[in-house]
CSV table of C-alpha atoms in Angstrom, one decimal:
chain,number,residue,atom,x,y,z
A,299,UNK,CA,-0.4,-9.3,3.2
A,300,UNK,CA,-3.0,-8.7,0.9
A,301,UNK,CA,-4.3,-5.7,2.4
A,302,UNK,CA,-2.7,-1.9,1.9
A,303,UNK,CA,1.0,-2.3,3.3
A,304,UNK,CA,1.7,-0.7,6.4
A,305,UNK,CA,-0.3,-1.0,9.4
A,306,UNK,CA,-3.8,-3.2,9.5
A,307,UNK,CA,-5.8,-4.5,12.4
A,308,UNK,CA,-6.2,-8.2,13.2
A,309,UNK,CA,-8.6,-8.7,16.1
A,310,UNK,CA,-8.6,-6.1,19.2
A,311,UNK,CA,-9.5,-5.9,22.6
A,312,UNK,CA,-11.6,-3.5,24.6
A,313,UNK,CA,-10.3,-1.9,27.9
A,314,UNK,CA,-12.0,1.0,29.4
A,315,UNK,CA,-10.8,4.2,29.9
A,316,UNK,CA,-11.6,7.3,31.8
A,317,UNK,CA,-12.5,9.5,29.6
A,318,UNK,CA,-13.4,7.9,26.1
A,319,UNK,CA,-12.7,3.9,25.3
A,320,UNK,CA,-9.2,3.0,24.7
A,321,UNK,CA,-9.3,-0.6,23.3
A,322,UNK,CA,-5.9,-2.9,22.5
A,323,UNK,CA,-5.5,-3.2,18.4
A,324,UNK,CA,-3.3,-6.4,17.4
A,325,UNK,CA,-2.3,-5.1,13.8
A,326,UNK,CA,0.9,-6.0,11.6
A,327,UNK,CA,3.9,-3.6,11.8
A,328,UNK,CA,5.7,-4.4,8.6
A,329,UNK,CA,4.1,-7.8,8.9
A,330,UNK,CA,4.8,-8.7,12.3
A,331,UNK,CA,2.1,-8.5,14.6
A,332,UNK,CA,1.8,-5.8,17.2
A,333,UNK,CA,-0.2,-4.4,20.1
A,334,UNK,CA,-1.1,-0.9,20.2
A,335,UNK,CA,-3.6,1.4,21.5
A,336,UNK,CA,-6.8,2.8,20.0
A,337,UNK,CA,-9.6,5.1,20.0
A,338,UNK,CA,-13.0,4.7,18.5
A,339,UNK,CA,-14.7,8.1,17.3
A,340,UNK,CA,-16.4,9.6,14.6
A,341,UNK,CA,-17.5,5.5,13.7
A,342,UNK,CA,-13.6,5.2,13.0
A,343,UNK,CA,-10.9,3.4,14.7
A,344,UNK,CA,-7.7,6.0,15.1
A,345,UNK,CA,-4.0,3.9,16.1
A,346,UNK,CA,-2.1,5.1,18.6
A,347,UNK,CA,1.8,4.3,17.0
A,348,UNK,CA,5.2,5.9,18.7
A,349,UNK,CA,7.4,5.5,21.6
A,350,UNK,CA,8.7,9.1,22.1
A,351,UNK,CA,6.0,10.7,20.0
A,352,UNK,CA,2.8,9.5,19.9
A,353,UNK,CA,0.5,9.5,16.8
A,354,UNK,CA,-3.3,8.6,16.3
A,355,UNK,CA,-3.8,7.6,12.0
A,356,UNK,CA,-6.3,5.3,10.7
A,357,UNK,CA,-5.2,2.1,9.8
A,358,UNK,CA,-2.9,1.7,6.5
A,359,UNK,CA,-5.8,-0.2,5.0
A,360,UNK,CA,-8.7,2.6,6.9
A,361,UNK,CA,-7.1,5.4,5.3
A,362,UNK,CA,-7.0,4.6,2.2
A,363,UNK,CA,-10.9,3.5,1.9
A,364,UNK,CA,-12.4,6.5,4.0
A,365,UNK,CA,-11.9,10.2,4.6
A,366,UNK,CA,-11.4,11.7,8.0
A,367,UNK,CA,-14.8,13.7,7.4
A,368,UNK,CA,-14.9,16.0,10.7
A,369,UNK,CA,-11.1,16.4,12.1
A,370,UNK,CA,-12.0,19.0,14.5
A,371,UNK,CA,-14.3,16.5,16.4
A,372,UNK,CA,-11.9,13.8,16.1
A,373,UNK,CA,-9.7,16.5,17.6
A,374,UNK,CA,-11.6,17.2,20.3
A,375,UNK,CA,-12.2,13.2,21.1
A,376,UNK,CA,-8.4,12.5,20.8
A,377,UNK,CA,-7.4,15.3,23.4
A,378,UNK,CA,-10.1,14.0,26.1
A,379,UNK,CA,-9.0,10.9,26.5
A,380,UNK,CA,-6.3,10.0,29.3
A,381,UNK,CA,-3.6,8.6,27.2
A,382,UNK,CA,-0.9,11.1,25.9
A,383,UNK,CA,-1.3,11.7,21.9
A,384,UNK,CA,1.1,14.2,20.5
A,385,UNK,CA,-0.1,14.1,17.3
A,386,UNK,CA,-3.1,13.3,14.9
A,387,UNK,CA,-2.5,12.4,11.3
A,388,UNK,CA,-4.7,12.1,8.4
A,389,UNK,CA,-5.2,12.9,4.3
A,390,UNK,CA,-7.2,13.5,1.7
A,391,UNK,CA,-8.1,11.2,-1.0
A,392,UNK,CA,-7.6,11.6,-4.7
A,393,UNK,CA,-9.7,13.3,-6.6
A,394,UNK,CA,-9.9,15.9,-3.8
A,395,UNK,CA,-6.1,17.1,-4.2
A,396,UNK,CA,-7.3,20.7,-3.0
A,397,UNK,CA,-6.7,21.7,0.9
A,398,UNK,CA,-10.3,21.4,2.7
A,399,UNK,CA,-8.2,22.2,6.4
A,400,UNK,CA,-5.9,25.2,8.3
A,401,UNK,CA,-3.6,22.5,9.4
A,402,UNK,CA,-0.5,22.5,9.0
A,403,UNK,CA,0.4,19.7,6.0
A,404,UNK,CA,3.0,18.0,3.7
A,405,UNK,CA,2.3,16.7,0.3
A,406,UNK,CA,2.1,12.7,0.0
A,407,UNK,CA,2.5,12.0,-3.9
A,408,UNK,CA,-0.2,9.2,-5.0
A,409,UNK,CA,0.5,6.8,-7.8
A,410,UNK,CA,-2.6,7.2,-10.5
A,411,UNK,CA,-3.8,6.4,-13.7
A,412,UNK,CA,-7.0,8.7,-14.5
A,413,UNK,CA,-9.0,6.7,-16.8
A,414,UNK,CA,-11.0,7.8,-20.0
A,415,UNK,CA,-10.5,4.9,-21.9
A,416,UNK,CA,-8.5,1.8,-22.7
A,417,UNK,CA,-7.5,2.7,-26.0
A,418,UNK,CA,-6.2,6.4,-24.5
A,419,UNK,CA,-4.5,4.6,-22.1
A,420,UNK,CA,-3.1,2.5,-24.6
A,421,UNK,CA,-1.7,5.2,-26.7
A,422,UNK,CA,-1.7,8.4,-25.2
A,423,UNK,CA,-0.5,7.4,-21.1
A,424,UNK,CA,2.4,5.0,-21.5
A,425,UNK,CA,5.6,4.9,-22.8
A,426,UNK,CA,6.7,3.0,-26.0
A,427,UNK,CA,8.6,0.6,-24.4
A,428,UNK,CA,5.5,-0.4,-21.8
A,429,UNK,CA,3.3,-0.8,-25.2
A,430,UNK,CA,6.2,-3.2,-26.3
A,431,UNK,CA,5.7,-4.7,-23.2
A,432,UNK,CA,2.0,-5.5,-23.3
A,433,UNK,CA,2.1,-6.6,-27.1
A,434,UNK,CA,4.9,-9.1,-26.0
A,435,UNK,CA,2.6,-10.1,-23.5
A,436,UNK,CA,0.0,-11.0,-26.2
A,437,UNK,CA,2.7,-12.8,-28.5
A,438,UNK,CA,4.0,-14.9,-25.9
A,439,UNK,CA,0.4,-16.4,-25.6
A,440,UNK,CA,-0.1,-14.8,-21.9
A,441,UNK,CA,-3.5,-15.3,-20.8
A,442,UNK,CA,-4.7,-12.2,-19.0
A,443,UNK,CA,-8.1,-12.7,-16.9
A,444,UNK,CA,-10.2,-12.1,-13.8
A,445,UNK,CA,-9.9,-15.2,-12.0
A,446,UNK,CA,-12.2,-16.5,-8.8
A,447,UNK,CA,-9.9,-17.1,-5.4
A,448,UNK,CA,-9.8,-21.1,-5.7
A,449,UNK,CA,-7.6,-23.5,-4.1
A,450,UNK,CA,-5.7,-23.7,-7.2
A,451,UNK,CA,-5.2,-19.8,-7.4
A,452,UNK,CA,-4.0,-19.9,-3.8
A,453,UNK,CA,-1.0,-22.6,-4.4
A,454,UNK,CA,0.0,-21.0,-7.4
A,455,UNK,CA,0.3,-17.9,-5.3
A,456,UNK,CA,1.9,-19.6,-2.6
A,457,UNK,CA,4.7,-20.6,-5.3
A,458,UNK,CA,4.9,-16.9,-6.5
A,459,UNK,CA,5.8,-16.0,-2.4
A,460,UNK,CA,8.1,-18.4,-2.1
A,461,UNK,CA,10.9,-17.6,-5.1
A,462,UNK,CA,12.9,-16.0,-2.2
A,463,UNK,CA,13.1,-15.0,1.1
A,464,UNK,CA,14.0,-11.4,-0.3
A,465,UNK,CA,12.0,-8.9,-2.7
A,466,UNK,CA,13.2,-5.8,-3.7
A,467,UNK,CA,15.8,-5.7,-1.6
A,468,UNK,CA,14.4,-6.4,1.7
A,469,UNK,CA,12.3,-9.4,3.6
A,470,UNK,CA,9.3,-10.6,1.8
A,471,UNK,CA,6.6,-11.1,4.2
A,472,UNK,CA,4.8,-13.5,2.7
A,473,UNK,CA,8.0,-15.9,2.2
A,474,UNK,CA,7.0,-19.2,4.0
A,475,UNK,CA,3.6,-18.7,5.1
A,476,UNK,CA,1.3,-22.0,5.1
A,477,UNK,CA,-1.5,-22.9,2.5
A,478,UNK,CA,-4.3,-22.0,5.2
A,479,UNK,CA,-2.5,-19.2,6.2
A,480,UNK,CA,-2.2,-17.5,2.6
A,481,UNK,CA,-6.0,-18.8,1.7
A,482,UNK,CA,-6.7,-16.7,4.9
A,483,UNK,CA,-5.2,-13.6,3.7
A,484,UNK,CA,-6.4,-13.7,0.1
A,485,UNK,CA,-9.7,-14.1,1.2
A,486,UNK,CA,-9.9,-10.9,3.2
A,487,UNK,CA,-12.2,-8.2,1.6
A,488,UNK,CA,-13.0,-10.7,-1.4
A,489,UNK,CA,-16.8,-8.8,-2.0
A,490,UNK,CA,-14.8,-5.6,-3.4
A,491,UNK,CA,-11.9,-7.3,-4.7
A,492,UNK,CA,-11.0,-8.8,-8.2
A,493,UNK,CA,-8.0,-11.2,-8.6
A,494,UNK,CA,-6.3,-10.4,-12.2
A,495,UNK,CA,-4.0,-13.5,-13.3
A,496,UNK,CA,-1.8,-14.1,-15.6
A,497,UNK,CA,-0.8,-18.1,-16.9
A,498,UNK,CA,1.6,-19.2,-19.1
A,499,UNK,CA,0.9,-22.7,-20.4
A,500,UNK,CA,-1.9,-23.5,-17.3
A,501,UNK,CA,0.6,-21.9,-14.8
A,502,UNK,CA,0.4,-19.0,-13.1
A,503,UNK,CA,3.0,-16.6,-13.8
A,504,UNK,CA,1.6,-13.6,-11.9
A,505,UNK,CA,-1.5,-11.7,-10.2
A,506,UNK,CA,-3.0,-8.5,-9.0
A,507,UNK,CA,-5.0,-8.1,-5.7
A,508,UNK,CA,-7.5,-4.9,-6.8
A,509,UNK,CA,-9.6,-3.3,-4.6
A,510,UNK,CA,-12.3,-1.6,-5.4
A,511,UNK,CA,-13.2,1.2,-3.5
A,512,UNK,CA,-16.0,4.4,-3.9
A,513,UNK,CA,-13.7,6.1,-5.5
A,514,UNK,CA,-10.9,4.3,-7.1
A,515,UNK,CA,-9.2,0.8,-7.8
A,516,UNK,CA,-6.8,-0.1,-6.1
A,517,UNK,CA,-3.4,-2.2,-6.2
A,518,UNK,CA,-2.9,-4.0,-3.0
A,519,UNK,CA,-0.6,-6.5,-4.1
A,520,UNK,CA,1.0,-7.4,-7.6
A,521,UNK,CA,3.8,-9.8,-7.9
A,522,UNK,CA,5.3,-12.1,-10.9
A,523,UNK,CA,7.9,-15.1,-11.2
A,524,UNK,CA,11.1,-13.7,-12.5
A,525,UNK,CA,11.9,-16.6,-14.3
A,526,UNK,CA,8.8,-15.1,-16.6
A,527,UNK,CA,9.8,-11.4,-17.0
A,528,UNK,CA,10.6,-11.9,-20.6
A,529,UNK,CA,6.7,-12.3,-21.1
A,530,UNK,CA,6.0,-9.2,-19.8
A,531,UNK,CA,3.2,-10.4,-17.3
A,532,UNK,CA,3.3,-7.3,-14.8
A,533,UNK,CA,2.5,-4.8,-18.0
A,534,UNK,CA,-0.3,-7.3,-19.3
A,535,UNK,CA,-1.5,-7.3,-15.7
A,536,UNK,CA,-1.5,-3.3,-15.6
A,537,UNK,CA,-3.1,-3.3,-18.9
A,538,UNK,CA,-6.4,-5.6,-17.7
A,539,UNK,CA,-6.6,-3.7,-14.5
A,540,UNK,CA,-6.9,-0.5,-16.7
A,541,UNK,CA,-9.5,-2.3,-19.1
A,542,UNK,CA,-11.4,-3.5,-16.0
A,543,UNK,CA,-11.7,0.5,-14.4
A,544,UNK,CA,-12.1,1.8,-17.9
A,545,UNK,CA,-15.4,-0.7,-18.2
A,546,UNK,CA,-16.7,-0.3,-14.8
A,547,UNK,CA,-16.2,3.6,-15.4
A,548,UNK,CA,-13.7,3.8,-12.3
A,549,UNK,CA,-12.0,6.8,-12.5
A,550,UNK,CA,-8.4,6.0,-10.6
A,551,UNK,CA,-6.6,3.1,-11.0
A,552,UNK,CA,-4.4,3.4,-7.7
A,553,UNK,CA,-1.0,2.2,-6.8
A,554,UNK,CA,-0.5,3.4,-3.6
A,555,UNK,CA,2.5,5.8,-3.2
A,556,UNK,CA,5.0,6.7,-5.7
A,557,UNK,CA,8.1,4.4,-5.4
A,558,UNK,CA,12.0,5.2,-5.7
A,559,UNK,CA,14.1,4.2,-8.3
A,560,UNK,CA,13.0,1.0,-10.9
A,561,UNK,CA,10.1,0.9,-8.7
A,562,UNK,CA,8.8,4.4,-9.3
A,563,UNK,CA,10.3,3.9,-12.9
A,564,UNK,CA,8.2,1.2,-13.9
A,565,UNK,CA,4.7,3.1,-12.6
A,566,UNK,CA,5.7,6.1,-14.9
A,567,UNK,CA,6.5,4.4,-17.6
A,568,UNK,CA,2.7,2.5,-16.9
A,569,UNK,CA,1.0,6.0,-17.1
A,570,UNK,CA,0.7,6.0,-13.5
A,571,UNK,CA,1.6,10.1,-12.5
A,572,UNK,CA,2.3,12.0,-9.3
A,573,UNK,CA,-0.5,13.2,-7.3
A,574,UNK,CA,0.3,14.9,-4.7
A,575,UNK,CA,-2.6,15.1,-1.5
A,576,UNK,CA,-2.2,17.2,1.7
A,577,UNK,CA,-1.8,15.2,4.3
A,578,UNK,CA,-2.3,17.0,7.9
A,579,UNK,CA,0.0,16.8,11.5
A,580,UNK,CA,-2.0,18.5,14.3
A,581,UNK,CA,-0.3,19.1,17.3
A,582,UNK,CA,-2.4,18.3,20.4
A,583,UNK,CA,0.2,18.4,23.0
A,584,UNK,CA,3.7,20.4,23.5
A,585,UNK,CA,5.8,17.3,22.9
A,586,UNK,CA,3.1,17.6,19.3
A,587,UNK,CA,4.2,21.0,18.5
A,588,UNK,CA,8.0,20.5,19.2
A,589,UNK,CA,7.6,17.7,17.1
A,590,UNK,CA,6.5,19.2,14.1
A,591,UNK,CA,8.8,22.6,14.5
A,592,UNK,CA,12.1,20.6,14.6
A,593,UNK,CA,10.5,17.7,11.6
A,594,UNK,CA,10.5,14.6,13.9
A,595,UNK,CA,6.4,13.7,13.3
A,596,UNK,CA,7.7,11.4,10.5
A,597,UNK,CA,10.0,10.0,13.0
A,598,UNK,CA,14.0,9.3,11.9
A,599,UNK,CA,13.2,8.5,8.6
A,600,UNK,CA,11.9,11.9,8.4
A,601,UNK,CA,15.1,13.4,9.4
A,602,UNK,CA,17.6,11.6,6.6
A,603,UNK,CA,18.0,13.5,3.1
A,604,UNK,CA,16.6,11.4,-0.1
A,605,UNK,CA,20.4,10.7,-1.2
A,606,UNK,CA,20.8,9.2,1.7
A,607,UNK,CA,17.9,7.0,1.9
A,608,UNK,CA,18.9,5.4,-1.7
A,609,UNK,CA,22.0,4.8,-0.3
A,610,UNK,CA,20.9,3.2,2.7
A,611,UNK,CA,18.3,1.0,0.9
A,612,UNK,CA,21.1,-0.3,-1.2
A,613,UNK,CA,23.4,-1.3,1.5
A,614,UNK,CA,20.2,-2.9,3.1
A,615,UNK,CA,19.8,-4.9,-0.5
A,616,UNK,CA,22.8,-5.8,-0.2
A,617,UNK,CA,22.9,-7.0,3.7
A,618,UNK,CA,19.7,-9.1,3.0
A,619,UNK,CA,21.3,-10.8,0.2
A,620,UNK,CA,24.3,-11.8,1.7
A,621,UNK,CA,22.4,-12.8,4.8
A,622,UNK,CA,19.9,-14.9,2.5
A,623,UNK,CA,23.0,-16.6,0.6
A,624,UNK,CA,24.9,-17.4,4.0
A,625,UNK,CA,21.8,-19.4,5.0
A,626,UNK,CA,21.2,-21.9,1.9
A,627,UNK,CA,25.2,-22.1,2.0
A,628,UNK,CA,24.9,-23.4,4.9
């Protein structure tokens, strides 16, 4: 998926309803395509996601690309129309870290680098080891570069998908997928997007996917071949995509949310830091207000401590790989 992870809209169909226009959304779910409800307003499209508690959010590509800029009207739309909606979510984008809104809110930590410079970056934002890193990059003869979507680009991507069925410790979504079908994806959004590659010897050994948006640039996908983590690619990739903000006087370079573990180790040692946004849960029904009182908005995930998350993550690491190994033993 080469858009921002989590839940993006495909094509959609509109039904009418009685009070405002409730259309069908076909979006991707953790990559698997899914119907749900939505509501135009404002000029935005709002999801409608939840069984037991329903919630209206922007899209996961929407929210990161525009601001909610009058909730109490969204509010007001959301609560007219005839389909139950227990709760609306939305945030505020970096740089705008300050609460503009009464509701009641958490605190979703951003991964950012604030950019002066390369050089400050360079010296001043990263860790010893990631300099290392991108100076190994150098020496092993890594050529770092924007590069134009191509046919070529796309089946070297296609080979970087398919190293396994399993990344990071749980299904890869873009394991398998066809040569049309990944050209498809890659091409989405491609007038404010920039592919960063990295080849080794005329191969390509990794890429970034950055989006440029009216505020920041943003990571949507970066991936590597393991068999070439000893040349560092990922650090010499970081290290373009900070050159490329630094020269276009971006502010933000943007990698999502902050991660757990090697993950959230490897952005911090990158100079990426914490910032933390409100992000707002307005009750509009009962059920709403229950919700957010006994802390199921964020659903079950919500409910389970951060000790217990790791350790959950792991046995699912571990259940994927054994699943993956049974199948080519097979």
């Amino acid at each position: 998926m080469s858009r921002i992870q989590g839940i993006e809209p495909v094509v959609g169909t509109v039904t009418s309803d009685r009070k405002n226009v409730i259309h069908k959304e076909t979006v991707r779910v953790r990559g698997v395509p899914a119907s749900l409800g939505a509501i135009r307003t404002k000029d935005q499209t709002f999801i409608i996601s939840g069984k037991v508690i329903t919630t209206a959010h922007l899209t996961g590509e929407e929210e990161w690309l525009k601001d909610v800029e009058d909730p109490d009207e969204v509010v007001r739309a959301l609560k007219t129309t005839s389909v139950r909606i227990d709760i609306f979510r939305f945030w505020q984008r970096i740089p705008e870290i300050d609460a503009k809104f009464s509701y009641y809110k958490e605190w979703r930590q951003i991964a950012a680098i604030p950019i002066k410079d390369y050089q400050h970056w360079l010296t001043k934002q990263i860790s010893p080891s990631a300099r290392n890193k991108v100076r190994k990059t150098q020496k092993f003869g890594v050529a770092i570069q924007e590069t134009q979507l191509s046919d070529e680009l796309v089946r070297g991507i296609m080979e970087i998908f398919n190293q396994s069925p399993v990344r990071r410790g749980k299904r890869f979504w873009h394991y398998g997928k066809d040569f049309e079908t990944v050209k498809k994806e890659m091409s989405l959004d491609l007038q404010d997007s920039i592919f960063i590659t990295a080849y080794h010897e005329s191969k390509l050994i990794g890429f970034i996917k950055l989006y440029l948006t009216d505020r920041y640039a943003m990571i949507t996908l970066i991936l590597d071949k393991t068999a070439h983590r000893d040349k560092a690619p990922m650090n010499g990739m970081i290290a373009k995509a900070v050159e490329v903000c630094a020269g276009r006087r971006i502010p933000y370079l943007v990698y999502t949310v902050w991660r757990r573990s090697e993950h959230g180790q490897f952005q911090e040692s990158n100079g990426f830091q914490k910032i933390p946004v409100p992000e707002y849960f307005v009750p509009l029904t009962l059920r709403g207000k229950l919700a957010l009182k006994l802390g199921l908005h964020r659903g079950i995930r919500g409910l389970i401590s951060e000790k217990t998350m790791i350790r959950l993550l792991v046995l699912r690491a571990k259940w994927y790989a054994w699943k993956y190994r049974q199948k080519t033993t097979t």
